[in-house]
C-alpha positions as a printed NumPy array, in Angstrom:
array([[108.312,  92.278, 247.592],
       [111.397,  93.332, 245.082],
       [114.475,  92.755, 246.837],
       [118.512,  93.06 , 245.843],
       [121.415,  91.272, 247.673],
       [125.005,  91.415, 247.073],
       [127.095,  88.588, 248.603],
       [130.897,  88.821, 248.991],
       [131.13 ,  91.014, 245.881],
       [134.963,  91.52 , 245.002],
       [135.928,  93.413, 242.037],
       [139.611,  94.017, 240.731],
       [140.888,  95.88 , 237.753],
       [144.521,  96.635, 236.589],
       [145.881,  94.588, 239.879],
       [143.57 ,  97.205, 242.282],
       [140.746,  96.143, 244.355],
       [138.084,  98.534, 243.938],
       [135.345,  96.27 , 245.861],
       [136.648,  94.118, 248.567],
       [133.927,  91.461, 250.001],
       [130.739,  93.529, 250.132],
       [127.68 ,  92.215, 251.469],
       [123.887,  93.897, 251.524],
       [120.49 ,  93.292, 251.122],
       [118.395,  96.201, 250.478],
       [114.368,  96.154, 250.06 ],
       [111.51 ,  98.054, 248.387],
       [110.607, 101.272, 250.336],
       [114.409, 102.046, 251.272],
       [116.346, 104.874, 249.681],
       [119.84 , 103.787, 250.365],
       [122.692, 106.418, 250.285],
       [125.743, 104.795, 249.386],
       [128.622, 107.429, 250.433],
       [132.474, 107.528, 250.76 ],
       [135.163, 109.527, 249.692],
       [136.3  , 110.034, 245.941],
       [137.455, 106.451, 244.857],
       [136.077, 104.587, 247.608],
       [134.195, 102.096, 245.267],
       [130.591, 103.49 , 245.007],
       [129.965, 103.984, 241.03 ],
       [131.894, 100.209, 240.965],
       [129.32 ,  98.886, 243.294],
       [126.368, 100.646, 241.817],
       [127.207,  99.231, 238.167],
       [127.367,  95.548, 239.924],
       [124.214,  96.029, 241.53 ],
       [122.694,  97.342, 238.365],
       [123.714,  94.037, 236.844],
       [126.487,  96.031, 234.456],
       [130.076,  94.683, 235.641],
       [130.388,  91.126, 236.365],
       [132.322,  90.616, 240.054],
       [135.29 ,  88.521, 240.117],
       [134.057,  86.927, 243.118],
       [130.393,  86.886, 244.822],
       [127.447,  87.371, 243.02 ],
       [124.072,  89.945, 243.028],
       [120.488,  88.431, 243.256],
       [117.176,  89.953, 242.458],
       [114.564,  88.314, 244.492],
       [116.953,  85.762, 245.226],
       [117.873,  85.003, 241.419],
       [121.31 ,  85.948, 240.405],
       [121.099,  88.581, 237.838],
       [123.374,  86.507, 235.377],
       [120.216,  84.182, 234.777],
       [117.943,  87.164, 234.224],
       [117.788,  88.244, 230.272],
       [118.935,  92.162, 229.574],
       [115.308,  92.798, 228.753],
       [114.049,  91.39 , 231.843],
       [116.37 ,  93.297, 234.04 ],
       [115.492,  96.695, 232.027],
       [112.141,  96.14 , 232.854],
       [112.692,  95.794, 236.381],
       [115.469,  98.53 , 237.201],
       [116.561, 101.759, 235.866],
       [120.298, 102.54 , 236.173],
       [121.633, 106.411, 235.893],
       [125.601, 106.394, 235.458],
       [127.621, 109.274, 236.789],
       [128.087, 112.086, 234.062],
       [125.656, 110.732, 231.557],
       [126.337, 112.425, 227.996],
       [124.097, 112.811, 225.043],
       [125.62 , 114.081, 221.804],
       [122.451, 113.956, 219.58 ],
       [120.365, 116.759, 219.223],
       [117.322, 115.098, 220.539],
       [114.416, 116.959, 221.969],
       [114.3  , 116.942, 226.102],
       [110.945, 115.083, 225.545],
       [112.394, 112.448, 223.385],
       [115.432, 111.83 , 225.525],
       [113.365, 111.327, 228.379],
       [110.609, 109.152, 226.42 ],
       [113.861, 106.675, 225.766],
       [113.346, 105.421, 229.648],
       [110.082, 103.448, 228.012],
       [112.518, 101.449, 225.102],
       [111.88 ,  99.185, 223.547],
       [107.869, 100.363, 223.57 ],
       [108.961, 103.408, 221.582],
       [108.717, 103.725, 217.632],
       [112.038, 104.496, 215.776],
       [110.615, 107.261, 214.145],
       [107.543, 109.724, 214.25 ],
       [105.515, 111.315, 216.953],
       [105.467, 109.806, 220.51 ],
       [102.103, 107.491, 221.093],
       [ 99.873, 109.536, 223.091],
       [100.45 , 107.072, 226.374],
       [104.223, 107.672, 225.828],
       [103.808, 111.438, 225.92 ],
       [101.874, 111.62 , 228.903],
       [104.103, 109.848, 230.911],
       [106.884, 112.125, 229.373],
       [104.68 , 115.139, 230.321],
       [104.71 , 113.723, 234.332],
       [108.194, 113.168, 234.426],
       [109.124, 116.052, 232.84 ],
       [106.892, 117.813, 235.033],
       [108.349, 115.983, 238.063],
       [111.983, 117.326, 237.365],
       [111.008, 120.915, 236.399],
       [111.447, 120.661, 232.735],
       [107.93 , 121.333, 230.979],
       [109.283, 124.678, 229.432],
       [112.101, 122.643, 227.952],
       [110.467, 119.657, 226.501],
       [110.825, 120.796, 222.835],
       [114.382, 122.03 , 223.644],
       [117.628, 120.363, 222.327],
       [119.49 , 118.424, 224.885],
       [122.62 , 119.75 , 223.414],
       [121.649, 123.182, 224.641],
       [120.802, 122.427, 228.219],
       [122.393, 123.531, 231.256],
       [124.913, 120.75 , 233.041],
       [122.084, 120.767, 235.722],
       [119.008, 121.01 , 233.245],
       [120.744, 117.701, 231.365],
       [121.135, 115.815, 234.833],
       [117.689, 116.758, 235.31 ],
       [116.497, 115.199, 232.355],
       [118.406, 111.987, 232.444],
       [116.615, 111.853, 235.994],
       [113.381, 112.296, 234.328],
       [114.354, 109.621, 231.845],
       [115.067, 107.179, 234.814],
       [111.923, 107.76 , 236.182],
       [109.731, 107.494, 233.312],
       [109.569, 103.495, 233.244],
       [108.29 , 103.232, 236.837],
       [110.776, 100.793, 237.932],
       [110.932,  98.722, 240.574],
       [114.605,  99.348, 241.58 ],
       [116.197, 102.808, 240.732],
       [119.791, 102.982, 240.847],
       [121.498, 106.472, 240.641],
       [124.851, 107.429, 240.599],
       [125.564, 111.315, 241.895],
       [121.882, 112.067, 240.927],
       [122.477, 115.547, 242.745],
       [125.702, 116.537, 241.522],
       [125.601, 120.286, 239.553],
       [122.119, 120.85 , 240.803],
       [121.494, 123.959, 242.197],
       [120.007, 123.934, 245.976],
       [116.311, 124.152, 244.931],
       [116.735, 121.35 , 242.477],
       [118.892, 119.277, 244.53 ],
       [116.206, 119.379, 247.207],
       [113.342, 118.481, 244.794],
       [115.041, 115.617, 243.311],
       [116.1  , 114.104, 246.862],
       [112.464, 114.409, 247.984],
       [111.475, 112.755, 244.648],
       [113.842, 109.915, 245.187],
       [112.203, 109.637, 248.683],
       [108.698, 109.625, 247.711],
       [109.431, 107.047, 244.689],
       [110.759, 104.81 , 247.505],
       [107.703, 105.771, 249.833],
       [105.624, 104.163, 247.135],
       [107.117, 100.845, 247.392],
       [109.996, 101.001, 245.061],
       [113.996, 100.217, 245.942],
       [116.269, 103.28 , 245.349],
       [119.764, 103.241, 245.438],
       [122.001, 106.578, 245.163],
       [125.305, 107.55 , 245.796],
       [125.503, 110.876, 247.358],
       [128.317, 113.546, 248.272],
       [126.139, 115.458, 250.305],
       [125.989, 113.944, 253.857],
       [123.184, 116.516, 254.958],
       [120.932, 115.696, 252.326],
       [121.493, 111.639, 252.826],
       [120.636, 112.345, 256.463],
       [117.544, 114.361, 255.546],
       [116.375, 111.947, 253.083],
       [117.897, 108.491, 252.962],
       [116.277, 105.86 , 254.98 ],
       [119.727, 103.861, 255.276],
       [123.424, 104.868, 254.78 ],
       [125.907, 102.464, 253.314],
       [129.552, 103.922, 253.652],
       [132.72 , 102.37 , 252.001],
       [136.463, 103.278, 252.072],
       [138.772, 101.796, 249.822],
       [136.302,  99.179, 248.459],
       [135.327,  98.215, 251.819],
       [132.098,  98.097, 253.897],
       [132.435, 100.232, 257.006],
       [129.081, 100.597, 257.956],
       [125.68 , 100.345, 256.933],
       [122.394, 100.832, 258.942],
       [119.674, 103.562, 259.505],
       [120.533, 106.721, 258.509],
       [119.611, 108.45 , 262.129],
       [122.195, 105.812, 263.539],
       [125.204, 105.572, 261.894],
       [126.077, 108.944, 260.648],
       [127.768, 110.561, 263.362],
       [131.152, 112.399, 264.163],
       [133.056, 108.702, 264.295],
       [131.806, 107.285, 261.112],
       [132.306, 110.573, 259.327],
       [136.166, 110.17 , 260.677],
       [136.231, 106.722, 259.857],
       [135.101, 107.362, 256.32 ],
       [136.359, 110.519, 255.273],
       [139.257, 111.405, 257.254],
       [137.74 , 114.595, 258.529],
       [136.128, 115.996, 261.736],
       [132.446, 116.584, 261.491],
       [129.237, 116.332, 263.706],
       [125.343, 116.24 , 263.179],
       [123.75 , 119.259, 264.189],
       [120.04 , 120.712, 263.815],
       [116.687, 119.399, 264.553],
       [115.931, 115.673, 264.06 ],
       [114.015, 115.97 , 260.803],
       [116.314, 118.538, 259.4  ],
       [120.018, 117.722, 260.462],
       [122.721, 119.133, 258.616],
       [126.762, 117.884, 258.559],
       [129.15 , 120.508, 260.015],
       [132.716, 119.714, 259.058],
       [135.568, 120.557, 261.096],
       [138.235, 119.934, 258.669],
       [141.036, 117.119, 258.469],
       [141.845, 115.376, 261.469]])
């Protein structure tokens, strides 16, 4: 079973501590939502877990093997990473952009192989983009492009999927559909780690929540146990409480304390 472990991670840049002694272990079957205010260290943690940022102290291990010992090709086969605010300025078709998630098995030029096209079709369907498959990515709306990049992350069926603010810019319908897709991906035996600002969707879809504040780990545990008024106040400096049914909770914010 796949696992990702961070041990005493600390990262500093420009005299500022971005992560301060953060430790965690995440395993297949989990949808781990990383939450926190702007500047809390969420993106820094995700890039470190993806093996894209070397910590100043501590280490990240994949199945107890340090990421530093894995080649880039090996790591790319196991995990997919979607950064916050991705960009593409080339006039690729949406289908071709999504199929890039299968690199390096794709040819540089020419039509997609039949197997790649079939997988692209499935990924496009999962993200409600079949009608846009031949459209240039440079003509997509912000929400459509966000879904195209998610499809690109899904297409390779990675064991670990790390996504930074994947629901930002999506309308309510597509945000719910993508959150449902992320949860289903985890239930299929994958490990999903996602930074989220929407605590209601985190409460409904994440199996576990990890909260950061100023680079420090504030709390980490099952969503239904740790997401409460005390946690919201400690992490976000605002009052709020969890309302609704057990399977359909929502966070009601009361304003700053």
